[in-house]
């Protein structure tokens, strides 16, 4: 029997509150979801659904707030063990911590160990879908997809390609092997169960023009696939790109010139964009992914959330450049960075970015990220009084937004009361 009535408070978004206003959100203090065969079959007041489906087993989360499971639109699962490494900015951080750790994924047993650890950590934090970079080793992709498949998760990942001598010799492929390996992995995994392959050049500085062109050709052969990469994260990185690609008009042009700019492109960070880059990304219909804890932790800069009015924007941890596995912590950092840019994000904006916004960025917004009939039943249930500090702050809340904001700002995995993956309860 896979049917289940799940009771609690529900907060369902019809779309982006930045476009639709707060009418986009519908709150039921005593709400219910009917879950059938891994999907949401109905949503409404608990009384109405109980009456309509009297014989279906019920799980009652009381005051728990049911939301779509969080969607982390950019992470590096191989950086799990080096999260919170001290004292470096991007390029030194990659060389000192990241590349030596990623080299360990040549060992498939290590890749299996970290993939399992990583997915258990994100699920404990209420994240049910991740788009992850892997390492140059094809086995690191197999390990991630096997672990996600075993947990029934919707997940996206790709082999991280690097063939330039700017990357260490022990972590380099070639233009040809990057194409061949990526193609073989795409064939093996794309569309299997709930898994999607993403073509993944790490970023322009660690690829030769030949490798970017080879991956651009692969993308042209598989235009339904997403392509993810990094763009304009730090000013030093941008100067480096300009020295490596002297003919390029700007950083984005290094991708554009090699077939790596498209409507299914997902560009991480995108902080220090020039006007041409913003216009071109918007014209093409690409997606940007904001990684706020990473941007403050590595000292990258302040993303312009105003871009969400022109482009699809998702939210992400960027683990382990990001300092957290938690999308609650990520929403808090997103709020703080917007404040530093003079923009005040509403709790509705933050929740949307971590659910429907990330789903749109990953072109999965017909499947996940919404509490609505037909959507996959990946759910998180939040305890809005998980710690004494949060409980005393919410005690005087007048509405659902005041009730949820302290959990957004101060919550962590203790606030995750339950998680469902395709309707199956995992926690709580
Ligand atoms: N740019 C290229 N690779 C990386 C990475 O692993 N993390 C971050 N934050 N930026 C990158
Ligand atoms: Zn990244």
Tab-separated table of C-alpha atoms and ligand atoms in Angstrom:
chain	number	residue	atom	x	y	z
A	1	UNK	CA	0.000	0.000	0.000
A	2	UNK	CA	1.696	3.200	-1.141
A	3	UNK	CA	-1.179	5.588	-0.451
A	4	UNK	CA	-0.880	7.861	2.559
A	5	UNK	CA	-2.500	10.991	3.944
A	6	UNK	CA	0.127	13.301	5.404
A	7	UNK	CA	-1.223	15.937	7.791
A	8	UNK	CA	0.371	19.137	9.029
A	9	UNK	CA	0.543	22.786	8.111
A	10	UNK	CA	1.012	23.152	4.361
A	11	UNK	CA	2.514	26.061	2.428
A	12	UNK	CA	2.029	25.682	-1.317
A	13	UNK	CA	3.331	28.085	-3.970
A	14	UNK	CA	1.579	28.454	-7.301
A	15	UNK	CA	4.678	30.198	-8.689
A	16	UNK	CA	7.412	32.736	-8.020
A	17	UNK	CA	6.357	35.264	-5.345
A	18	UNK	CA	8.684	37.808	-6.990
A	19	UNK	CA	6.287	37.728	-9.957
A	20	UNK	CA	2.932	36.803	-8.399
A	21	UNK	CA	3.279	38.468	-4.992
A	22	UNK	CA	2.275	36.750	-1.766
A	23	UNK	CA	-0.897	35.476	-3.446
A	24	UNK	CA	1.453	32.893	-4.924
A	25	UNK	CA	1.477	31.160	-1.532
A	26	UNK	CA	-1.395	29.291	0.101
A	27	UNK	CA	-1.111	28.325	3.765
A	28	UNK	CA	-3.329	25.742	5.474
A	29	UNK	CA	-2.886	25.615	9.247
A	30	UNK	CA	-4.483	22.152	9.210
A	31	UNK	CA	-3.627	20.875	5.798
A	32	UNK	CA	-3.129	17.520	4.157
A	33	UNK	CA	-1.521	15.865	1.180
A	34	UNK	CA	-2.711	12.650	-0.407
A	35	UNK	CA	0.349	10.742	-1.604
A	36	UNK	CA	-0.236	7.946	-4.102
A	37	UNK	CA	2.471	5.910	-5.899
A	38	UNK	CA	5.186	8.383	-4.974
A	39	UNK	CA	3.312	11.443	-6.212
A	40	UNK	CA	1.090	14.088	-4.699
A	41	UNK	CA	-2.474	13.146	-5.708
A	42	UNK	CA	-4.322	15.880	-3.813
A	43	UNK	CA	-3.750	18.801	-1.439
A	44	UNK	CA	-6.298	20.571	0.720
A	45	UNK	CA	-7.690	21.065	4.211
A	46	UNK	CA	-7.151	18.002	6.428
A	47	UNK	CA	-10.858	17.726	7.198
A	48	UNK	CA	-11.820	17.574	3.518
A	49	UNK	CA	-9.180	15.002	2.572
A	50	UNK	CA	-9.919	12.799	5.597
A	51	UNK	CA	-13.559	12.775	4.651
A	52	UNK	CA	-12.825	12.027	1.002
A	53	UNK	CA	-10.295	9.251	1.789
A	54	UNK	CA	-11.459	7.678	5.066
A	55	UNK	CA	-9.604	4.362	4.723
A	56	UNK	CA	-6.124	5.580	3.794
A	57	UNK	CA	-3.356	5.388	6.450
A	58	UNK	CA	-2.628	8.756	8.059
A	59	UNK	CA	0.646	10.270	9.263
A	60	UNK	CA	-0.029	13.368	11.359
A	61	UNK	CA	2.817	15.858	11.772
A	62	UNK	CA	0.736	18.145	13.988
A	63	UNK	CA	2.083	21.711	13.804
A	64	UNK	CA	4.924	20.584	11.509
A	65	UNK	CA	5.151	22.633	8.305
A	66	UNK	CA	5.121	20.531	5.130
A	67	UNK	CA	7.102	21.985	2.203
A	68	UNK	CA	8.542	20.503	-0.968
A	69	UNK	CA	11.924	18.908	-0.223
A	70	UNK	CA	14.746	21.413	-0.675
A	71	UNK	CA	16.598	21.445	-4.003
A	72	UNK	CA	20.315	22.226	-3.916
A	73	UNK	CA	21.133	23.397	-7.435
A	74	UNK	CA	24.954	23.335	-7.168
A	75	UNK	CA	27.142	21.211	-4.898
A	76	UNK	CA	30.386	19.233	-5.008
A	77	UNK	CA	29.802	15.965	-3.169
A	78	UNK	CA	33.534	15.084	-3.381
A	79	UNK	CA	34.261	18.117	-1.175
A	80	UNK	CA	32.254	16.707	1.745
A	81	UNK	CA	35.309	15.909	3.876
A	82	UNK	CA	37.042	19.267	3.296
A	83	UNK	CA	34.067	21.490	4.125
A	84	UNK	CA	35.041	24.359	6.442
A	85	UNK	CA	38.731	24.390	5.497
A	86	UNK	CA	40.384	27.535	6.806
A	87	UNK	CA	41.990	30.591	5.362
A	88	UNK	CA	41.982	30.569	1.530
A	89	UNK	CA	40.354	32.355	-1.347
A	90	UNK	CA	39.152	30.525	-4.448
A	91	UNK	CA	42.300	29.656	-6.426
A	92	UNK	CA	44.423	28.851	-3.336
A	93	UNK	CA	41.490	26.993	-1.806
A	94	UNK	CA	41.198	24.806	-4.923
A	95	UNK	CA	44.926	24.037	-4.950
A	96	UNK	CA	45.384	23.566	-1.191
A	97	UNK	CA	42.276	21.626	-0.233
A	98	UNK	CA	40.038	20.702	-3.146
A	99	UNK	CA	42.324	19.145	-5.720
A	100	UNK	CA	44.205	16.883	-3.253
A	101	UNK	CA	40.861	15.670	-1.866
A	102	UNK	CA	39.336	15.133	-5.320
A	103	UNK	CA	42.376	13.003	-6.251
A	104	UNK	CA	41.226	10.474	-3.637
A	105	UNK	CA	38.207	9.662	-5.821
A	106	UNK	CA	40.427	7.598	-8.091
A	107	UNK	CA	39.592	4.933	-5.497
A	108	UNK	CA	35.999	3.761	-6.141
A	109	UNK	CA	35.634	2.567	-2.545
A	110	UNK	CA	36.373	6.083	-1.301
A	111	UNK	CA	33.898	7.536	-3.804
A	112	UNK	CA	31.217	5.104	-2.554
A	113	UNK	CA	31.937	6.024	1.066
A	114	UNK	CA	31.696	9.789	0.503
A	115	UNK	CA	28.693	9.597	-1.835
A	116	UNK	CA	26.743	7.703	0.845
A	117	UNK	CA	27.899	10.046	3.602
A	118	UNK	CA	27.052	13.116	1.541
A	119	UNK	CA	23.540	12.007	0.572
A	120	UNK	CA	22.733	10.988	4.134
A	121	UNK	CA	23.865	14.428	5.327
A	122	UNK	CA	21.768	16.325	2.785
A	123	UNK	CA	18.683	14.189	3.433
A	124	UNK	CA	19.061	14.830	7.166
A	125	UNK	CA	18.969	18.518	6.244
A	126	UNK	CA	15.753	18.180	4.248
A	127	UNK	CA	17.348	18.296	0.793
A	128	UNK	CA	15.798	15.752	-1.552
A	129	UNK	CA	17.405	16.770	-4.855
A	130	UNK	CA	20.996	17.813	-5.552
A	131	UNK	CA	22.843	18.818	-8.703
A	132	UNK	CA	26.412	17.759	-7.971
A	133	UNK	CA	29.774	18.070	-9.600
A	134	UNK	CA	31.807	14.870	-9.297
A	135	UNK	CA	35.563	14.557	-10.017
A	136	UNK	CA	37.438	13.775	-13.235
A	137	UNK	CA	37.079	10.061	-12.412
A	138	UNK	CA	34.095	8.394	-14.118
A	139	UNK	CA	33.842	6.111	-11.065
A	140	UNK	CA	32.980	9.159	-8.946
A	141	UNK	CA	29.877	9.658	-11.103
A	142	UNK	CA	28.898	6.001	-10.851
A	143	UNK	CA	29.312	6.152	-7.064
A	144	UNK	CA	27.079	9.206	-6.775
A	145	UNK	CA	24.342	7.895	-9.050
A	146	UNK	CA	24.364	4.447	-7.408
A	147	UNK	CA	23.982	6.067	-3.987
A	148	UNK	CA	21.173	8.384	-5.168
A	149	UNK	CA	19.416	5.509	-6.946
A	150	UNK	CA	19.583	3.358	-3.822
A	151	UNK	CA	17.861	6.147	-1.885
A	152	UNK	CA	15.227	6.697	-4.588
A	153	UNK	CA	16.293	10.305	-5.014
A	154	UNK	CA	15.934	12.626	-7.974
A	155	UNK	CA	19.535	13.696	-8.583
A	156	UNK	CA	21.743	15.283	-11.225
A	157	UNK	CA	25.501	14.931	-11.642
A	158	UNK	CA	28.356	15.006	-14.091
A	159	UNK	CA	32.015	14.166	-14.462
A	160	UNK	CA	34.004	17.347	-13.767
A	161	UNK	CA	36.292	17.844	-16.752
A	162	UNK	CA	39.772	19.448	-16.540
A	163	UNK	CA	42.538	19.004	-19.114
A	164	UNK	CA	44.626	22.157	-18.813
A	165	UNK	CA	48.029	22.390	-17.105
A	166	UNK	CA	46.500	24.887	-14.671
A	167	UNK	CA	45.068	21.813	-12.911
A	168	UNK	CA	47.468	19.340	-11.276
A	169	UNK	CA	48.693	16.476	-13.457
A	170	UNK	CA	47.110	13.863	-11.188
A	171	UNK	CA	43.686	15.413	-11.859
A	172	UNK	CA	43.640	15.899	-15.598
A	173	UNK	CA	41.818	14.230	-18.467
A	174	UNK	CA	42.061	15.217	-22.140
A	175	UNK	CA	39.641	16.831	-24.558
A	176	UNK	CA	38.966	13.423	-26.127
A	177	UNK	CA	38.669	11.430	-22.889
A	178	UNK	CA	36.407	14.085	-21.360
A	179	UNK	CA	34.115	13.759	-24.376
A	180	UNK	CA	34.251	9.947	-24.414
A	181	UNK	CA	33.806	9.500	-20.647
A	182	UNK	CA	31.036	12.095	-20.410
A	183	UNK	CA	29.209	10.518	-23.334
A	184	UNK	CA	29.496	7.017	-21.859
A	185	UNK	CA	28.235	8.233	-18.462
A	186	UNK	CA	25.400	10.150	-20.093
A	187	UNK	CA	24.371	7.024	-21.985
A	188	UNK	CA	24.596	4.922	-18.819
A	189	UNK	CA	22.735	7.234	-16.437
A	190	UNK	CA	20.662	9.952	-18.116
A	191	UNK	CA	16.976	9.201	-17.539
A	192	UNK	CA	17.603	6.083	-15.442
A	193	UNK	CA	15.095	6.117	-12.567
A	194	UNK	CA	15.120	9.707	-11.288
A	195	UNK	CA	18.662	10.521	-12.428
A	196	UNK	CA	19.928	13.072	-14.964
A	197	UNK	CA	23.400	13.514	-16.370
A	198	UNK	CA	24.804	17.069	-16.563
A	199	UNK	CA	27.691	17.915	-18.881
A	200	UNK	CA	30.256	19.491	-16.540
A	201	UNK	CA	33.332	21.443	-17.584
A	202	UNK	CA	34.685	22.653	-14.198
A	203	UNK	CA	35.387	26.211	-15.447
A	204	UNK	CA	37.282	27.887	-18.277
A	205	UNK	CA	40.630	28.207	-16.412
A	206	UNK	CA	41.070	24.428	-16.079
A	207	UNK	CA	39.997	23.492	-19.610
A	208	UNK	CA	41.752	23.993	-22.924
A	209	UNK	CA	39.713	25.565	-25.721
A	210	UNK	CA	39.753	22.089	-27.312
A	211	UNK	CA	38.087	20.551	-24.257
A	212	UNK	CA	35.454	23.284	-24.043
A	213	UNK	CA	34.718	22.727	-27.743
A	214	UNK	CA	34.509	18.935	-27.292
A	215	UNK	CA	32.003	19.324	-24.463
A	216	UNK	CA	30.128	21.936	-26.494
A	217	UNK	CA	29.873	19.353	-29.289
A	218	UNK	CA	28.593	16.715	-26.847
A	219	UNK	CA	25.960	19.164	-25.597
A	220	UNK	CA	24.885	19.899	-29.178
A	221	UNK	CA	24.371	16.145	-29.635
A	222	UNK	CA	22.311	15.987	-26.393
A	223	UNK	CA	20.553	19.356	-26.175
A	224	UNK	CA	18.017	18.058	-23.631
A	225	UNK	CA	20.845	17.609	-21.120
A	226	UNK	CA	21.812	20.405	-18.780
A	227	UNK	CA	25.336	21.822	-18.818
A	228	UNK	CA	26.739	23.220	-15.558
A	229	UNK	CA	29.853	25.262	-14.931
A	230	UNK	CA	31.238	28.165	-12.870
A	231	UNK	CA	31.120	31.796	-13.986
A	232	UNK	CA	32.597	35.026	-12.587
A	233	UNK	CA	32.940	33.958	-8.966
A	234	UNK	CA	36.010	36.007	-7.920
A	235	UNK	CA	37.781	38.985	-9.457
A	236	UNK	CA	41.171	37.172	-9.464
A	237	UNK	CA	39.549	34.315	-11.354
A	238	UNK	CA	38.171	36.720	-13.972
A	239	UNK	CA	41.626	38.266	-14.523
A	240	UNK	CA	43.023	34.744	-14.887
A	241	UNK	CA	40.379	33.874	-17.497
A	242	UNK	CA	41.246	37.045	-19.426
A	243	UNK	CA	44.947	36.079	-19.477
A	244	UNK	CA	44.193	32.499	-20.590
A	245	UNK	CA	41.645	33.534	-23.246
A	246	UNK	CA	42.968	36.839	-24.630
A	247	UNK	CA	40.524	36.846	-27.569
A	248	UNK	CA	37.431	36.516	-25.365
A	249	UNK	CA	35.185	39.561	-24.910
A	250	UNK	CA	34.508	38.530	-21.320
A	251	UNK	CA	34.308	35.387	-19.139
A	252	UNK	CA	30.968	34.262	-20.604
A	253	UNK	CA	32.430	34.524	-24.082
A	254	UNK	CA	34.898	31.715	-23.265
A	255	UNK	CA	31.853	29.446	-22.977
A	256	UNK	CA	29.875	31.051	-25.779
A	257	UNK	CA	32.724	30.667	-28.277
A	258	UNK	CA	32.861	26.910	-27.599
A	259	UNK	CA	29.172	25.988	-27.715
A	260	UNK	CA	28.700	26.175	-23.958
A	261	UNK	CA	26.106	28.924	-23.742
A	262	UNK	CA	22.509	27.783	-23.991
A	263	UNK	CA	19.040	27.769	-22.510
A	264	UNK	CA	19.898	24.551	-20.641
A	265	UNK	CA	23.081	26.062	-19.216
A	266	UNK	CA	23.330	26.405	-15.433
A	267	UNK	CA	25.976	28.898	-14.371
A	268	UNK	CA	27.152	28.867	-10.754
A	269	UNK	CA	27.930	32.064	-8.812
A	270	UNK	CA	27.753	34.711	-11.618
A	271	UNK	CA	28.615	37.518	-9.220
A	272	UNK	CA	30.856	39.923	-11.131
A	273	UNK	CA	29.028	40.013	-14.458
A	274	UNK	CA	29.511	42.675	-17.081
A	275	UNK	CA	26.467	44.239	-18.778
A	276	UNK	CA	26.997	42.206	-21.955
A	277	UNK	CA	27.131	38.984	-19.969
A	278	UNK	CA	23.903	39.741	-18.102
A	279	UNK	CA	22.126	40.694	-21.320
A	280	UNK	CA	23.364	37.640	-23.192
A	281	UNK	CA	22.460	35.201	-20.391
A	282	UNK	CA	18.971	36.715	-20.223
A	283	UNK	CA	18.555	36.671	-24.001
A	284	UNK	CA	19.535	32.990	-24.180
A	285	UNK	CA	17.347	32.049	-21.202
A	286	UNK	CA	20.133	30.491	-19.125
A	287	UNK	CA	19.909	29.820	-15.396
A	288	UNK	CA	22.100	31.226	-12.625
A	289	UNK	CA	22.731	29.549	-9.289
A	290	UNK	CA	23.350	31.651	-6.198
A	291	UNK	CA	25.627	30.039	-3.603
A	292	UNK	CA	25.562	32.493	-0.696
A	293	UNK	CA	27.460	30.645	2.071
A	294	UNK	CA	30.231	29.916	-0.416
A	295	UNK	CA	30.356	33.518	-1.584
A	296	UNK	CA	30.879	34.801	1.951
A	297	UNK	CA	33.089	31.891	3.103
A	298	UNK	CA	35.582	32.084	0.196
A	299	UNK	CA	35.190	35.869	0.039
A	300	UNK	CA	33.785	36.021	-3.486
A	301	UNK	CA	31.257	38.872	-3.411
A	302	UNK	CA	27.590	39.773	-3.282
A	303	UNK	CA	25.255	38.221	-5.863
A	304	UNK	CA	22.680	40.561	-7.396
A	305	UNK	CA	19.320	38.958	-6.598
A	306	UNK	CA	17.668	41.568	-8.820
A	307	UNK	CA	18.702	39.268	-11.682
A	308	UNK	CA	15.817	36.952	-10.802
A	309	UNK	CA	13.572	39.392	-12.641
A	310	UNK	CA	15.486	38.622	-15.858
A	311	UNK	CA	16.702	35.036	-15.457
A	312	UNK	CA	15.836	31.782	-13.736
A	313	UNK	CA	17.768	31.741	-10.438
A	314	UNK	CA	18.311	28.722	-8.204
A	315	UNK	CA	19.785	28.492	-4.731
A	316	UNK	CA	22.607	26.219	-3.643
A	317	UNK	CA	25.087	25.308	-0.942
A	318	UNK	CA	28.162	24.868	-3.187
A	319	UNK	CA	29.378	22.351	-0.594
A	320	UNK	CA	32.335	22.345	0.286
A	321	UNK	CA	33.260	25.895	-0.887
A	322	UNK	CA	29.955	26.590	0.809
A	323	UNK	CA	30.167	26.140	4.562
A	324	UNK	CA	26.998	24.105	5.070
A	325	UNK	CA	24.937	21.137	3.918
A	326	UNK	CA	21.761	22.930	5.007
A	327	UNK	CA	19.428	24.793	2.676
A	328	UNK	CA	17.981	26.564	5.753
A	329	UNK	CA	21.428	27.960	6.486
A	330	UNK	CA	21.737	28.772	2.776
A	331	UNK	CA	18.443	30.697	2.799
A	332	UNK	CA	19.699	32.673	5.820
A	333	UNK	CA	22.905	33.586	3.973
A	334	UNK	CA	20.852	34.491	0.902
A	335	UNK	CA	18.801	36.878	3.033
A	336	UNK	CA	21.947	38.431	4.529
A	337	UNK	CA	23.683	38.935	1.186
A	338	UNK	CA	20.573	40.580	-0.271
A	339	UNK	CA	20.440	42.859	2.790
A	340	UNK	CA	24.057	43.880	2.131
A	341	UNK	CA	22.937	44.874	-1.377
A	342	UNK	CA	19.973	46.858	-0.054
A	343	UNK	CA	17.329	44.295	-0.997
A	344	UNK	CA	15.067	42.699	1.619
A	345	UNK	CA	13.893	39.224	0.654
A	346	UNK	CA	10.598	37.986	2.085
A	347	UNK	CA	10.498	34.506	3.673
A	348	UNK	CA	8.322	33.512	0.717
A	349	UNK	CA	11.154	34.474	-1.672
A	350	UNK	CA	13.655	32.395	0.309
A	351	UNK	CA	11.467	29.291	0.452
A	352	UNK	CA	10.629	29.627	-3.242
A	353	UNK	CA	14.296	29.932	-4.223
A	354	UNK	CA	15.162	26.737	-2.302
A	355	UNK	CA	12.281	24.780	-3.871
A	356	UNK	CA	10.459	25.985	-6.996
A	357	UNK	CA	13.259	28.394	-7.983
A	358	UNK	CA	15.946	25.714	-7.933
A	359	UNK	CA	13.581	23.329	-9.729
A	360	UNK	CA	13.116	25.915	-12.507
A	361	UNK	CA	16.860	26.513	-12.745
A	362	UNK	CA	17.329	22.754	-13.234
A	363	UNK	CA	14.372	22.469	-15.652
A	364	UNK	CA	12.594	20.124	-13.252
A	365	UNK	CA	9.724	22.459	-12.405
A	366	UNK	CA	7.160	20.113	-13.928
A	367	UNK	CA	8.251	17.341	-11.522
A	368	UNK	CA	9.533	18.680	-8.193
A	369	UNK	CA	9.571	21.827	-6.060
A	370	UNK	CA	5.813	22.305	-5.654
A	371	UNK	CA	3.071	20.936	-3.424
A	372	UNK	CA	0.563	20.297	-6.181
A	373	UNK	CA	-1.209	17.295	-7.713
A	374	UNK	CA	1.010	15.409	-10.150
A	375	UNK	CA	4.284	16.515	-8.535
A	376	UNK	CA	6.654	13.965	-7.047
A	377	UNK	CA	6.158	13.558	-3.298
A	378	UNK	CA	9.594	14.719	-2.131
A	379	UNK	CA	8.735	16.522	1.087
A	380	UNK	CA	10.327	18.101	4.129
A	381	UNK	CA	8.449	18.677	7.367
A	382	UNK	CA	9.827	21.515	9.487
A	383	UNK	CA	9.561	21.802	13.248
A	384	UNK	CA	9.142	25.576	13.645
A	385	UNK	CA	10.162	25.451	17.316
A	386	UNK	CA	13.136	23.094	17.109
A	387	UNK	CA	15.384	24.875	19.606
A	388	UNK	CA	14.653	27.065	22.651
A	389	UNK	CA	16.046	30.094	20.802
A	390	UNK	CA	13.746	29.547	17.820
A	391	UNK	CA	10.733	28.584	19.948
A	392	UNK	CA	10.838	31.815	21.968
A	393	UNK	CA	11.157	33.873	18.791
A	394	UNK	CA	8.162	32.214	17.127
A	395	UNK	CA	5.984	32.302	20.271
A	396	UNK	CA	4.595	35.715	19.311
A	397	UNK	CA	4.264	35.091	15.553
A	398	UNK	CA	1.112	36.555	14.017
A	399	UNK	CA	1.266	34.706	10.718
A	400	UNK	CA	3.062	31.859	8.960
A	401	UNK	CA	5.813	34.174	7.683
A	402	UNK	CA	6.733	35.366	11.175
A	403	UNK	CA	6.482	31.773	12.342
A	404	UNK	CA	8.902	30.454	9.747
A	405	UNK	CA	11.497	33.237	9.564
A	406	UNK	CA	13.348	32.327	12.817
A	407	UNK	CA	13.706	28.744	11.518
A	408	UNK	CA	15.084	30.068	8.223
A	409	UNK	CA	17.589	32.266	10.041
A	410	UNK	CA	18.560	29.979	12.938
A	411	UNK	CA	17.446	26.501	11.899
A	412	UNK	CA	19.611	23.494	11.081
A	413	UNK	CA	19.066	19.741	10.861
A	414	UNK	CA	17.297	19.807	14.238
A	415	UNK	CA	14.425	21.626	12.493
A	416	UNK	CA	13.942	18.749	10.034
A	417	UNK	CA	11.129	16.733	11.598
A	418	UNK	CA	10.594	14.399	8.650
A	419	UNK	CA	11.678	13.828	5.069
A	420	UNK	CA	9.828	11.919	2.335
A	421	UNK	CA	11.471	10.768	-0.897
A	422	UNK	CA	8.909	9.856	-3.560
A	423	UNK	CA	6.350	9.448	-0.805
A	424	UNK	CA	8.547	7.192	1.326
A	425	UNK	CA	9.316	8.443	4.844
A	426	UNK	CA	13.018	8.580	5.695
A	427	UNK	CA	13.220	10.538	8.898
A	428	UNK	CA	10.768	11.205	11.689
B	1	LIG	N1	35.387	27.113	-9.412
B	1	LIG	C1	35.937	26.045	-10.000
B	1	LIG	N2	35.859	24.942	-9.228
B	1	LIG	C2	35.236	25.342	-8.101
B	1	LIG	C3	34.857	24.661	-6.913
B	1	LIG	O1	35.078	23.466	-6.736
B	1	LIG	N3	34.226	25.410	-5.969
B	1	LIG	C4	33.961	26.740	-6.148
B	1	LIG	N4	33.340	27.421	-5.184
B	1	LIG	N5	34.320	27.392	-7.249
B	1	LIG	C5	34.939	26.703	-8.221
B	2	LIG	ZN1	30.976	25.022	-7.355
